[in-house]
XYZ file of C-alpha atoms in Angstrom:
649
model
C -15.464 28.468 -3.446
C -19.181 27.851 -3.874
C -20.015 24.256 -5.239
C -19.799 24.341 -9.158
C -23.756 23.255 -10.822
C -22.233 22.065 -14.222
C -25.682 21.824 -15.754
C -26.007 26.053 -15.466
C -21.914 26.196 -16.933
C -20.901 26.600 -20.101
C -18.222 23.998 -20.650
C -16.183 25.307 -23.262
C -15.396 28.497 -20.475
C -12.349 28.092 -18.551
C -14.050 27.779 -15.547
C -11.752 27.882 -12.214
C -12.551 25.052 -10.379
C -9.567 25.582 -7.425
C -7.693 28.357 -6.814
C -5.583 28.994 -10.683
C -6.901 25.724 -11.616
C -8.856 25.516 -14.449
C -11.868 23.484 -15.935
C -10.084 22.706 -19.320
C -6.346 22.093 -18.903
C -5.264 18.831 -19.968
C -4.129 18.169 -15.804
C -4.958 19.595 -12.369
C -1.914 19.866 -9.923
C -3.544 20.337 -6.271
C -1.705 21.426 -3.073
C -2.332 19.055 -0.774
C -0.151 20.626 1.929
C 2.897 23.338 1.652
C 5.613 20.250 0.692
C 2.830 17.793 -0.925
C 1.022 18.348 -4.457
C -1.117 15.562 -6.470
C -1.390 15.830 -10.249
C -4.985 14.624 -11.764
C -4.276 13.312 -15.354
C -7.230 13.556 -18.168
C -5.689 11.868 -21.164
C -7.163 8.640 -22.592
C -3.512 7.834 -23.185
C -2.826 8.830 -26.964
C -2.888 12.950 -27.847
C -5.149 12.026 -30.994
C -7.643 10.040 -28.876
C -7.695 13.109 -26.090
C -8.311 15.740 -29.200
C -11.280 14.017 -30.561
C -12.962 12.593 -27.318
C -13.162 16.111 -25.518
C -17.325 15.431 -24.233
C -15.630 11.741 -23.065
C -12.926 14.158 -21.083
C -15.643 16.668 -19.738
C -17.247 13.865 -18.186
C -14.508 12.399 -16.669
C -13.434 15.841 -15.002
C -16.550 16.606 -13.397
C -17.345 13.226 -11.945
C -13.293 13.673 -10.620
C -14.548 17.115 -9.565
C -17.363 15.653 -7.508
C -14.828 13.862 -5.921
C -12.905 16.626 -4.088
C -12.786 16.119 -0.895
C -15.728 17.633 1.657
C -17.468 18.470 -1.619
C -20.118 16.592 -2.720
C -19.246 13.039 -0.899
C -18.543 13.942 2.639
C -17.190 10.656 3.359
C -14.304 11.538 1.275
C -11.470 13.043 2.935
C -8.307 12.607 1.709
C -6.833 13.770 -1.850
C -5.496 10.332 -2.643
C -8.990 9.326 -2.512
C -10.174 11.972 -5.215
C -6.753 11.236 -7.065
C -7.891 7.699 -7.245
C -11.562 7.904 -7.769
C -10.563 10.580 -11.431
C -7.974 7.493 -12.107
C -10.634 5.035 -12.299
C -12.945 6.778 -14.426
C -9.903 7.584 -16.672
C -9.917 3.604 -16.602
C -13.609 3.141 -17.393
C -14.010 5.979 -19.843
C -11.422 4.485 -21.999
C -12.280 0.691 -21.459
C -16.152 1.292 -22.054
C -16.954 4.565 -23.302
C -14.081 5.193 -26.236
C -13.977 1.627 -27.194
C -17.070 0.696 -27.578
C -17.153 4.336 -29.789
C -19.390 6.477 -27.540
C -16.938 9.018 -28.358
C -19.380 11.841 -28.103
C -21.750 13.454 -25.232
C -24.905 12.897 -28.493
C -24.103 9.494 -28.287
C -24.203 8.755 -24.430
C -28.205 8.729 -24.907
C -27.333 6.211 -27.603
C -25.995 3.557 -24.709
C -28.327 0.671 -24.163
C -28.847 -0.929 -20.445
C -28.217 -4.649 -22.000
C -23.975 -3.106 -23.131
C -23.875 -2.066 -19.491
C -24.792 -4.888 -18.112
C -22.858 -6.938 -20.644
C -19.404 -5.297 -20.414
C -19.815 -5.855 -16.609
C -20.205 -9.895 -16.908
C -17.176 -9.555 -19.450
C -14.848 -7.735 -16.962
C -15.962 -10.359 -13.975
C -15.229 -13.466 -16.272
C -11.793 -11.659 -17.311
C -11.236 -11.732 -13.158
C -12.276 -15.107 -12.397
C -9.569 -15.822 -15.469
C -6.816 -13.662 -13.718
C -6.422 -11.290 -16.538
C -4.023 -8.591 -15.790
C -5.604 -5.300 -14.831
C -9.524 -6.812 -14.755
C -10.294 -6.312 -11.525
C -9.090 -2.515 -11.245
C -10.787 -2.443 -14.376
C -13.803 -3.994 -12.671
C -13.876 -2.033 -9.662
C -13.278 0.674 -11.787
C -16.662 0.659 -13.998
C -18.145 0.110 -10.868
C -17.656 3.045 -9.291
C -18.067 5.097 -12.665
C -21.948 4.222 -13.183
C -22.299 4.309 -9.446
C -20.679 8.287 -9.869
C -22.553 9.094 -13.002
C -26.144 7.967 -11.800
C -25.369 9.790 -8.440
C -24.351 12.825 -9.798
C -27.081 12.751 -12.646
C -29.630 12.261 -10.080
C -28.339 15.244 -7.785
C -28.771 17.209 -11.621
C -25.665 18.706 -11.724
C -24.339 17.242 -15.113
C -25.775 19.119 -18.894
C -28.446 17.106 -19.900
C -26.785 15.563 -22.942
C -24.251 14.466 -20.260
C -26.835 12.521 -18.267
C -27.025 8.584 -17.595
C -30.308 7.342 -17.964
C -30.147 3.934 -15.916
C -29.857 3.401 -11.971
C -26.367 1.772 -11.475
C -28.046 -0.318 -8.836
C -30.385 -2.071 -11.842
C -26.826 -2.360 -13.873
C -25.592 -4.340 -10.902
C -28.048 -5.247 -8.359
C -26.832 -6.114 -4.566
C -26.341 -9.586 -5.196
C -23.867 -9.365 -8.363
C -22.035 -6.939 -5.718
C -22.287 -9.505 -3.142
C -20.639 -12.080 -5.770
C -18.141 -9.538 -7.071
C -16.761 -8.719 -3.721
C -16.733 -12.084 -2.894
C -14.423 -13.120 -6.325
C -11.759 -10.282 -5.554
C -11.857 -11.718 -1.619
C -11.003 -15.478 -3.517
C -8.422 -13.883 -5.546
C -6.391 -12.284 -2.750
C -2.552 -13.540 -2.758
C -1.887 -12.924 0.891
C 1.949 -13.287 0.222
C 2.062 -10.725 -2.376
C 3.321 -7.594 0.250
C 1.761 -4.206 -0.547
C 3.753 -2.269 -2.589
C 6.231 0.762 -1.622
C 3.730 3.212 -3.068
C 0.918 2.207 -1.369
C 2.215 1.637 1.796
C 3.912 5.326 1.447
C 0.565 6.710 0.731
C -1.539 4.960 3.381
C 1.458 5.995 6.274
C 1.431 9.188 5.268
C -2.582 9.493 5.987
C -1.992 8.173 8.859
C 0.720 9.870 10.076
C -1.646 13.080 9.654
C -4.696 11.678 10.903
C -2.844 10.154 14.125
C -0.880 13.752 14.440
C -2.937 16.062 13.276
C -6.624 15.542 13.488
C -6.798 12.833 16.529
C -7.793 15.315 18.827
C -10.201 16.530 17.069
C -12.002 13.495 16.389
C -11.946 12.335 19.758
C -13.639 15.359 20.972
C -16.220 15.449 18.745
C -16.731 11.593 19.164
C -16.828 11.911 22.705
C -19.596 14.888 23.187
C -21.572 13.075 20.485
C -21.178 9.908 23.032
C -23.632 11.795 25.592
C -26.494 11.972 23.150
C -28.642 9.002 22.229
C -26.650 5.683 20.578
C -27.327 4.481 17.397
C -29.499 1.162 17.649
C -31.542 2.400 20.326
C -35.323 4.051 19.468
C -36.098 7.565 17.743
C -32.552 7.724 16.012
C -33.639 10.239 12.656
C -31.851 13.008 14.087
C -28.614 11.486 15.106
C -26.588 12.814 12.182
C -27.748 17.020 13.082
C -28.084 18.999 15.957
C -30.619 21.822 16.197
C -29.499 25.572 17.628
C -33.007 24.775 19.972
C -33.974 22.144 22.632
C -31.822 19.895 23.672
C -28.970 19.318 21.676
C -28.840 23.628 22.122
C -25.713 23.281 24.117
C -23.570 20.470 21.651
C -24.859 22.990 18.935
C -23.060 25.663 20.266
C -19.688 23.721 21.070
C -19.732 22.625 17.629
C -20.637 25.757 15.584
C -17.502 27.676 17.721
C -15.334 24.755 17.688
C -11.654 25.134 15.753
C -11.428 22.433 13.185
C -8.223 21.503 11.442
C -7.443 22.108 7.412
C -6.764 18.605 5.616
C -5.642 20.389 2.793
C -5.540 24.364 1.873
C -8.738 25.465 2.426
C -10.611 22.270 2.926
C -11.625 21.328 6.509
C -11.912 18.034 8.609
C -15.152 18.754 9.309
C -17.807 21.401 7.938
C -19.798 22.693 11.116
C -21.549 25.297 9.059
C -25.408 26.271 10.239
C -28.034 25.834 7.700
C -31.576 27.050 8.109
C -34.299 25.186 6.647
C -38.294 25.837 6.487
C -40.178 23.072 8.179
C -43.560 22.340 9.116
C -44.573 22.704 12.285
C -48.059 22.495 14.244
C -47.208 24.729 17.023
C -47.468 27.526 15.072
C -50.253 29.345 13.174
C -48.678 29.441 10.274
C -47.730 25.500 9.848
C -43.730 26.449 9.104
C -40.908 27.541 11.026
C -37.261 27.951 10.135
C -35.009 25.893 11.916
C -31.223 26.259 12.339
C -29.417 22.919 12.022
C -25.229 21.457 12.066
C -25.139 18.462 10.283
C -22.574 16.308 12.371
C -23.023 13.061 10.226
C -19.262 13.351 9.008
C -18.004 12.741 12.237
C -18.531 8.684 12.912
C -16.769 8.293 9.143
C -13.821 9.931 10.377
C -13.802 7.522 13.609
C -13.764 4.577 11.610
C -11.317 6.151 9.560
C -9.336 7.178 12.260
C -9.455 3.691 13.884
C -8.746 1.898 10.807
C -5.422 3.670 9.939
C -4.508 3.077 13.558
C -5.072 -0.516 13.113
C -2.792 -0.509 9.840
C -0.278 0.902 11.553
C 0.048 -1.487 14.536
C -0.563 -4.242 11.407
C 2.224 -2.414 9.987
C 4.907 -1.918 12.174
C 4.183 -5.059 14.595
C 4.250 -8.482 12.534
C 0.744 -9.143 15.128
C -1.810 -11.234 13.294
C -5.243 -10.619 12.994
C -6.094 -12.524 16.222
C -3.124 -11.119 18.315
C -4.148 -7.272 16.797
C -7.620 -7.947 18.417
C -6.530 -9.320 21.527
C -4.597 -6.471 22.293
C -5.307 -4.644 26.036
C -6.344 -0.752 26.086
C -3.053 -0.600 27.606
C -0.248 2.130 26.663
C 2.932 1.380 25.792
C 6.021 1.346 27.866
C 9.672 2.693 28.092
C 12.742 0.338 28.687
C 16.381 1.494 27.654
C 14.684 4.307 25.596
C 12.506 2.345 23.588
C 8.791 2.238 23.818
C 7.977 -1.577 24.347
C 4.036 -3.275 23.654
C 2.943 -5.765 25.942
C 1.200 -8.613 23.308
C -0.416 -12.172 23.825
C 1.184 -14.426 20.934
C -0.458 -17.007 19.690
C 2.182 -19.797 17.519
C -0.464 -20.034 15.277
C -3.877 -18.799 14.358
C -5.898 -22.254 15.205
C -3.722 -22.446 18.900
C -5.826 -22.596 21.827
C -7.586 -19.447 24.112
C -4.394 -19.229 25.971
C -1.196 -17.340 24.331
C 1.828 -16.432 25.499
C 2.606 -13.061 26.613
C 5.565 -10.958 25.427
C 6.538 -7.191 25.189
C 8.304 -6.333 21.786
C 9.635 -3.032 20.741
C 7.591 -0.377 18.495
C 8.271 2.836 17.006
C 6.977 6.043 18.280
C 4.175 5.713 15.659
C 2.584 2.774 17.237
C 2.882 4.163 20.513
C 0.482 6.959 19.359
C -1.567 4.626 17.745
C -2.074 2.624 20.776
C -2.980 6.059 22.774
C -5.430 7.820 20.224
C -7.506 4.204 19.807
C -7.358 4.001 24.206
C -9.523 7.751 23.894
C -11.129 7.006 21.171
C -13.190 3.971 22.482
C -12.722 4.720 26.217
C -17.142 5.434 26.802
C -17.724 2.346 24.229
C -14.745 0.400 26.854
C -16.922 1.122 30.191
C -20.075 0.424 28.842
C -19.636 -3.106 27.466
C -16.923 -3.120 30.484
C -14.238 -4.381 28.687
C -10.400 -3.968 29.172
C -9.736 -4.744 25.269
C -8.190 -1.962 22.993
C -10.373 -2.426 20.046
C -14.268 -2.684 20.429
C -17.083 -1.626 18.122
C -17.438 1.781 17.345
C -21.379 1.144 18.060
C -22.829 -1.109 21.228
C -25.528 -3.382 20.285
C -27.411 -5.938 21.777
C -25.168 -9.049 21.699
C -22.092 -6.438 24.049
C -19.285 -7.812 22.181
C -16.373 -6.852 24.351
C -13.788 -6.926 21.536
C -13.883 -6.547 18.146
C -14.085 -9.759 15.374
C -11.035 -10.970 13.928
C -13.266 -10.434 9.947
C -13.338 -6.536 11.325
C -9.516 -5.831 11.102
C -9.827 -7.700 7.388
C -12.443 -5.572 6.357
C -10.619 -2.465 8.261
C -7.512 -2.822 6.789
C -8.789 -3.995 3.338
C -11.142 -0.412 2.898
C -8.580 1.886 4.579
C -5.968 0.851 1.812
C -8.282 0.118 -1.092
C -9.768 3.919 -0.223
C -6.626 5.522 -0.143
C -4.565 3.643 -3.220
C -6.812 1.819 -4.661
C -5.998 -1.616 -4.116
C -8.704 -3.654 -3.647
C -7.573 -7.111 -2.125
C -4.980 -6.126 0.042
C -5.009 -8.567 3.416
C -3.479 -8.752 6.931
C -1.475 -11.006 6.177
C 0.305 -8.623 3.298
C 1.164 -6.064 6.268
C 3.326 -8.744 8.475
C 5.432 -9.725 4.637
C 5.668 -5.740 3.700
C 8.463 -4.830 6.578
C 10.173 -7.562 5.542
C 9.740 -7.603 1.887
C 11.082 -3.552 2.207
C 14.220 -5.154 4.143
C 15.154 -7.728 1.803
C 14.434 -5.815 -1.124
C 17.194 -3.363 -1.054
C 16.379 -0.699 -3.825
C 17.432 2.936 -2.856
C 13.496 3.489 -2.852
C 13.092 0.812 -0.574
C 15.728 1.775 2.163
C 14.634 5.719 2.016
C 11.037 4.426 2.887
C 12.233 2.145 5.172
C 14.440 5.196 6.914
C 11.163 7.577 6.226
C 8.666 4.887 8.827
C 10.796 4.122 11.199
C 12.675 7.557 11.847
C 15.827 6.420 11.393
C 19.382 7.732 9.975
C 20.421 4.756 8.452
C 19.628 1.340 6.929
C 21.463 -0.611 9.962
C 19.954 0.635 12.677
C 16.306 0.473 11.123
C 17.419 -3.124 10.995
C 18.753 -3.983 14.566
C 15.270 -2.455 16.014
C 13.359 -4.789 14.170
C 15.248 -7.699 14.664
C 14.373 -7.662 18.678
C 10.905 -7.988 17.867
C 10.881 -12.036 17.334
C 7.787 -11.032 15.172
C 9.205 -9.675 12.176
C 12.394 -11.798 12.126
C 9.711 -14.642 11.536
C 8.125 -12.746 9.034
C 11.500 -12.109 7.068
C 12.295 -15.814 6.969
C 8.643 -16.517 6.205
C 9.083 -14.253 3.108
C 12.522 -15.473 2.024
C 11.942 -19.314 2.098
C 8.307 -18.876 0.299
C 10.067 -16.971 -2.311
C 13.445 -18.326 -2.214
C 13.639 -21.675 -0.898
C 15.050 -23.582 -3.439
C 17.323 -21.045 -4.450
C 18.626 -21.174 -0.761
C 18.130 -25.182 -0.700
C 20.394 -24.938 -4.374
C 23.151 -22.873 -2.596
C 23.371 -24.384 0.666
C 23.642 -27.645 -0.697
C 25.990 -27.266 -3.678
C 28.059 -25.439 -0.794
C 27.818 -28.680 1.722
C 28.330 -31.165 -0.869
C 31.465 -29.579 -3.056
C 30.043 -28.498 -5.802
C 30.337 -24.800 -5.703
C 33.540 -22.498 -6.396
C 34.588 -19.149 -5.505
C 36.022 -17.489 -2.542
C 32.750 -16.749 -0.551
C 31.518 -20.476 -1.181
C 34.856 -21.679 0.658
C 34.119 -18.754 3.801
C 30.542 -20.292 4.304
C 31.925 -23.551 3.868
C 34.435 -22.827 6.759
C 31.804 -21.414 8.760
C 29.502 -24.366 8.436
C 32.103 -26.945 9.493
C 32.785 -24.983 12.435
C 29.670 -23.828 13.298
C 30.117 -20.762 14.333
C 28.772 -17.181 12.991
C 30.161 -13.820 13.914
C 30.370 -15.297 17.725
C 27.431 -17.304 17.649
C 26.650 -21.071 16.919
C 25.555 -21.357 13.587
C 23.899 -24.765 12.612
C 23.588 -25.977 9.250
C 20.096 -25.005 8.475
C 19.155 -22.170 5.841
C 16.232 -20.498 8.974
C 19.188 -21.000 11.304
C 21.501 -18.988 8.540
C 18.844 -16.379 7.732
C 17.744 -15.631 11.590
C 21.366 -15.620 13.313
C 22.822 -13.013 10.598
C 19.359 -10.884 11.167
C 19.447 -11.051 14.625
C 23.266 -9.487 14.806
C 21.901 -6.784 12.639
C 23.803 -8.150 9.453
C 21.735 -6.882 6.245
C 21.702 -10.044 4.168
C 21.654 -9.507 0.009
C 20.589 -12.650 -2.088
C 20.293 -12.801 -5.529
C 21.009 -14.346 -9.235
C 23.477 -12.839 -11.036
C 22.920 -12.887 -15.391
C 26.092 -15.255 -15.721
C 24.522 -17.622 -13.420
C 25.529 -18.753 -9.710
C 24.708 -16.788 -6.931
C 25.147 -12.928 -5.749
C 25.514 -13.466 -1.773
C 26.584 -10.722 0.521
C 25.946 -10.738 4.246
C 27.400 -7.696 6.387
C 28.724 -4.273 5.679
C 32.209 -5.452 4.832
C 35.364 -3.043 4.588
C 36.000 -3.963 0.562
C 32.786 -3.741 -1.426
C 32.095 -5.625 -4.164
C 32.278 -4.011 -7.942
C 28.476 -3.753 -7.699
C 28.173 -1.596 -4.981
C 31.902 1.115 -5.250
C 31.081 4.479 -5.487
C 27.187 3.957 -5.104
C 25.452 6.283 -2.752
C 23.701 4.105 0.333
C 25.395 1.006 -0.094
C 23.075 -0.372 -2.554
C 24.134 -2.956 -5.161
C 23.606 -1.672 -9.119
C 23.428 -4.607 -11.219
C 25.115 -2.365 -14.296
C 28.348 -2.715 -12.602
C 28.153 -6.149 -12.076
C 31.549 -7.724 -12.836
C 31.554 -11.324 -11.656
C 35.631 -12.529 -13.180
C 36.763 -10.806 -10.188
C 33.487 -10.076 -6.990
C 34.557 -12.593 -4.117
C 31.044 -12.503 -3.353
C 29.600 -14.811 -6.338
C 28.991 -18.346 -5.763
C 29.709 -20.418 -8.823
C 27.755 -23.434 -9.823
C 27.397 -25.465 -13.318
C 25.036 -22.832 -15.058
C 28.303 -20.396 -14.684
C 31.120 -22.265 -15.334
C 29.104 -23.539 -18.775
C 28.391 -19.365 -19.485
C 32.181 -18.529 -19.019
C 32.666 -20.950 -21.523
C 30.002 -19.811 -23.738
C 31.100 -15.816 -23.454
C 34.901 -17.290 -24.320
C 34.023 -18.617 -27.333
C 31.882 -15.387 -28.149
C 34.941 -13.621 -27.914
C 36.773 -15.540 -29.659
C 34.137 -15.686 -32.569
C 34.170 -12.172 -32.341
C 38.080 -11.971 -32.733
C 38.052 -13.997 -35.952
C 35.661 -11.722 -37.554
C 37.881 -8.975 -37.622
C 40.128 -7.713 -40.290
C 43.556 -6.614 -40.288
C 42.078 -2.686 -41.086
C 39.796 -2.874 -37.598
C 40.759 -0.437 -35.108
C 43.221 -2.157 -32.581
C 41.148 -1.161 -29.836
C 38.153 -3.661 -30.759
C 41.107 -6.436 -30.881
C 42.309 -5.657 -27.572
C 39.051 -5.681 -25.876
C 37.762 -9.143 -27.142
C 41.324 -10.532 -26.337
C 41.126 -8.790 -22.784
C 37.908 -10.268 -22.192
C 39.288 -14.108 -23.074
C 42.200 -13.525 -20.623
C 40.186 -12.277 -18.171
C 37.675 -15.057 -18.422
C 40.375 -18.033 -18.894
C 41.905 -16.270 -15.622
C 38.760 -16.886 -13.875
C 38.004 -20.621 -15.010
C 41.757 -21.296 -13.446
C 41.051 -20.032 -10.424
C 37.541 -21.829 -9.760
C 39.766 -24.837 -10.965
C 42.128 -24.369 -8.522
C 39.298 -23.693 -5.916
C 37.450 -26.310 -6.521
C 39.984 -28.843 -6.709
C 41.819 -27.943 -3.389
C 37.966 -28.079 -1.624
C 37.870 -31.709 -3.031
C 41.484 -33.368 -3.205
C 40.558 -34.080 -6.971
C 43.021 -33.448 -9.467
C 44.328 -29.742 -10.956
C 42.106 -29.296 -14.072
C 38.759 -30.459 -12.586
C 36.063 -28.714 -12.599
C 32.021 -29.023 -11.551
């Protein structure tokens, strides 16, 4: 379809913007591929609100138009990234526009430079006060006056839809400077990324790496033999004329098969276009001139090389300094795993020299490793430098690797592009793996199974655990976030003052050191790294009538939690701690069995002789059940401690 001008439309037409998609329904569900679809929403979030803002709604569906991919913005190439742009002026329609009542397209005229400017400064003090939400909301507005000015500009809104200020006067270069700055301060670089986004920006990847690598490549390479950016007389390096000298790339790339990234939209658009220019050679001053623009092809390198990077991030546990150290090297095959040869460094301040080490990768990484060796193998032999990852344009100062602030910045675009997140950090991608293994939701372990390729949870979880790597990063994660949990456990265990019948197995286990075979010393890292290193998924967690929820292993007798669940995975509904052997009972507990027996027992002497005799034997049940229990933590706790029967912590 032909570009829609949406100053020559009639808006109240149902204009097809997509193939059956149309202008005015309420959300557009696009086919992103035959298995993948993304809905766009346009609802200001209350049915009333939608009904009587409609010109608020027009606005916000053809900026999100705009947006499609290889429309307007040739930078943008992914759906997610149009899905994400029509979300954020969803978010900056309804935070600026309806609430501060320009509810109508006769009132946008009405909006004053000084409100702009204003609700800006309000939204950057509501960041710098870590108020939930500001700084999508920030970001947000930001890239809705920097869409509406652009696309007013290029005149393809109704007049009365116009903006009549340059964004760049609403926020100048410097307030951008600070702004990105703030959002770099407020970066929590042990928060890990979130399923979601780390589903989305795999996925990307997975089809860039695949799919469109080739392509790239070639068209990155051929562009390689024409003069480099930096160097003199560089105003025609983004087209290619069907004359002179560039005759011969023109015709490679005007014939050249180029990839879909969705139905009907392709990686790159090699169309001709003829233009009248002036020209002295001729009598008449003008000639038409056939041109391909090939301008969209160094975005889709750095593209390319930043989801690359991600993934090696990803899948790895590398840091920054270790990603950019890494040799243009493939990877290697040893008892049918592909292996990476790495230089560690203990810690990011350690000297020049590392320590070199091979861990294992999946196949994804592997690819990675190969499209980024073609990708930069001219840029390689011209600075001549044996390092995978060097800038995607030589200058002057021949840097022979790239910085250590480039992956930041590469990994911090590629997911804020794609998802939306806007202060995501290196660090995050060594904590995600992990966080996804500890965290053992169903929608957790099916992602898990999804990256790595595998059929089950275990095995996912004995290939990571030989990379030295990630097993750091797992007990990184769990004593940042659970530390004194663990310390509370491990020490009430050691010192007698726990009950229950998995507090006396790791009590036996700690005074004889030993672990499923191995020597287990009395140290929660020691704990945590021996059980993940014999592949034995560990499950920690509070449980609502306090103690502890501790399972380690796949063991033949589940808990309650966990019978008749699909995948293994504990549901907290079923929780039924008078009888799991895999609770650890502490003070908190044995005061809330108390507490629920004299519930019950309240509850009894409410009743009348007329209640039904079910109700009766249910609350008297329930103070069996839990007197049963306080006997046998009695009986625990006093055989653990030679006190006397009737004792308890």
């Amino acid at each position: 379809m032909d570009i829609i001008n949406f100053s020559k439309i009639n808006l109240n037409e149902n204009i097809e913007i997509l193939d059956n998609i149309y202008f005015q329904e309420d959300s557009w569900r696009v086919t992103v591929n035959q298995s993948e679809h993304l809905v766009f929403k346009f609802t200001l979030g209350n049915s009333i609100y939608d009904h009587n803002c409609s010109d608020i709604l027009h606005l916000v569906k053809m900026l999100s138009y705009y947006e499609f991919p290889k429309l307007i913005k040739l930078n943008i190439t992914s759906w997610y990234t149009s899905q994400l742009r029509s979300r954020q002026f969803i978010n900056a329609a309804r935070t600026f526009l309806f609430e501060s009542g320009f509810v109508s397209k006769e009132m946008f005229s009405n909006i004053t430079l000084k409100q702009c400017t204003d609700f800006i400064n309000n939204c950057i003090e509501d960041v710098k006060n870590d108020v939930d939400g500001s700084r999508f909301k920030l970001t947000s507005l930001i890239k809705f006056f920097d869409s509406w000015n652009n696309i007013t500009e290029k005149g393809l809104l109704p007049k009365e839809f116009d903006f009549a200020y340059d964004s760049k006067v609403i926020i100048n270069d410097d307030l951008r400077s600070e702004i990105y700055n703030l959002i770099e301060d407020k970066k929590n670089p042990w928060k890990p990324l979130d399923s979601l986004v780390i589903e989305q920006v795999y996925s990307e990847a997975e089809k860039y790496i695949t799919l469109f690598s080739s392509t790239i490549i070639k068209c990155s390479n051929l562009l390689n033999t024409r003069q480099r950016r930096g160097e003199k007389d560089t105003s025609s390096l983004d087209s290619i004329r069907e004359d002179g000298r560039t005759k011969h790339l023109f015709a490679t790339f005007r014939d050249m098969e180029i990839p879909e990234i969705s139905e009907g939209i392709k990686l790159f658009n090699f169309d001709e276009k003829k233009q009248k220019v002036s020209s002295l050679g001729y009598a008449c001053g003008w000639q038409w001139r056939t041109n391909i623009d090939i301008g969209e092809v160094r975005p889709a390198v750095i593209k390319l090389k930043r989801l690359c990077i991600f993934i090696i991030g990803l899948f790895t546990g590398l840091r920054r300094r270790e990603i950019a150290s890494l040799r243009a090297e493939p990877t290697f095959t040893r008892n049918d795993s592909e292996y990476l040869n790495i230089i560690r460094y203990k810690t990011a301040s350690d000297s020049e020299v590392g320590e070199n080490d091979t861990i294992p990768v999946p196949d994804i990484v592997s690819k990675s490793i190969n499209v980024l060796i073609e990708l930069f193998k001219d840029n390689r032999k011209s600075l001549n430098s044996n390092y995978l990852l060097v800038s995607d344009i030589i200058t002057k100062k021949q840097f022979e690797k790239i910085k250590v602030d480039t992956i930041s910045k590469d990994i911090k675009e590629i997911v804020n592009e794609i998802s939306g997140v806007e202060d995501a950090h290196p660090h995050q991608l060594r904590k995600s793996i992990a966080w996804l293994l500890i965290s053992r939701s169903e929608q957790n372990i099916d992602l898990i199974r999804q990256l790595f390729g595998h059929k089950n949870y275990g095995m996912t979880l004995r290939y990571i655990m030989r990379n030295e790597l990630m097993v750091s990063s797992v007990i990184e994660l769990l004593e940042h976030n659970y530390t004194e949990d663990l310390n509370e456990i491990f020490d009430a265990i050691r010192n007698n003052k726990t009950s229950g019948a998995l507090s006396q197995r790791i009590k036996e286990r700690m005074e004889h050191q030993k672990y499923n075979g191995q020597i287990l010393p009395i140290d929660i890292e020691a704990y945590v790294r021996e059980s993940l290193k014999a592949g034995i998924p560990l499950f920690i967690s509070r449980v609502p009538i306090g103690g502890f929820c501790m399972k380690a292993g796949d063991e033949t007798s589940p808990p309650p939690c966990m019978k008749n669940e699909q995948h293994g995975l504990p549901n907290i509904n079923n929780c039924n701690y008078k009888v799991c052997e895999h609770l650890i009972f502490n003070e908190e507990s044995v005061k809330n069995i108390n507490s629920q027996i004299k519930y019950y027992e309240n509850k009894l002497s409410y009743l009348d002789t007329s209640s039904n005799d079910r109700v009766f034997s249910y609350y008297e049940n329930e103070i069996i059940e839990h007197n049963n229990l306080l006997k046998r933590l009695k009986l625990s706790y006093s055989k653990n401690n030679n006190h006397t029967k009737g004792e308890i912590i």
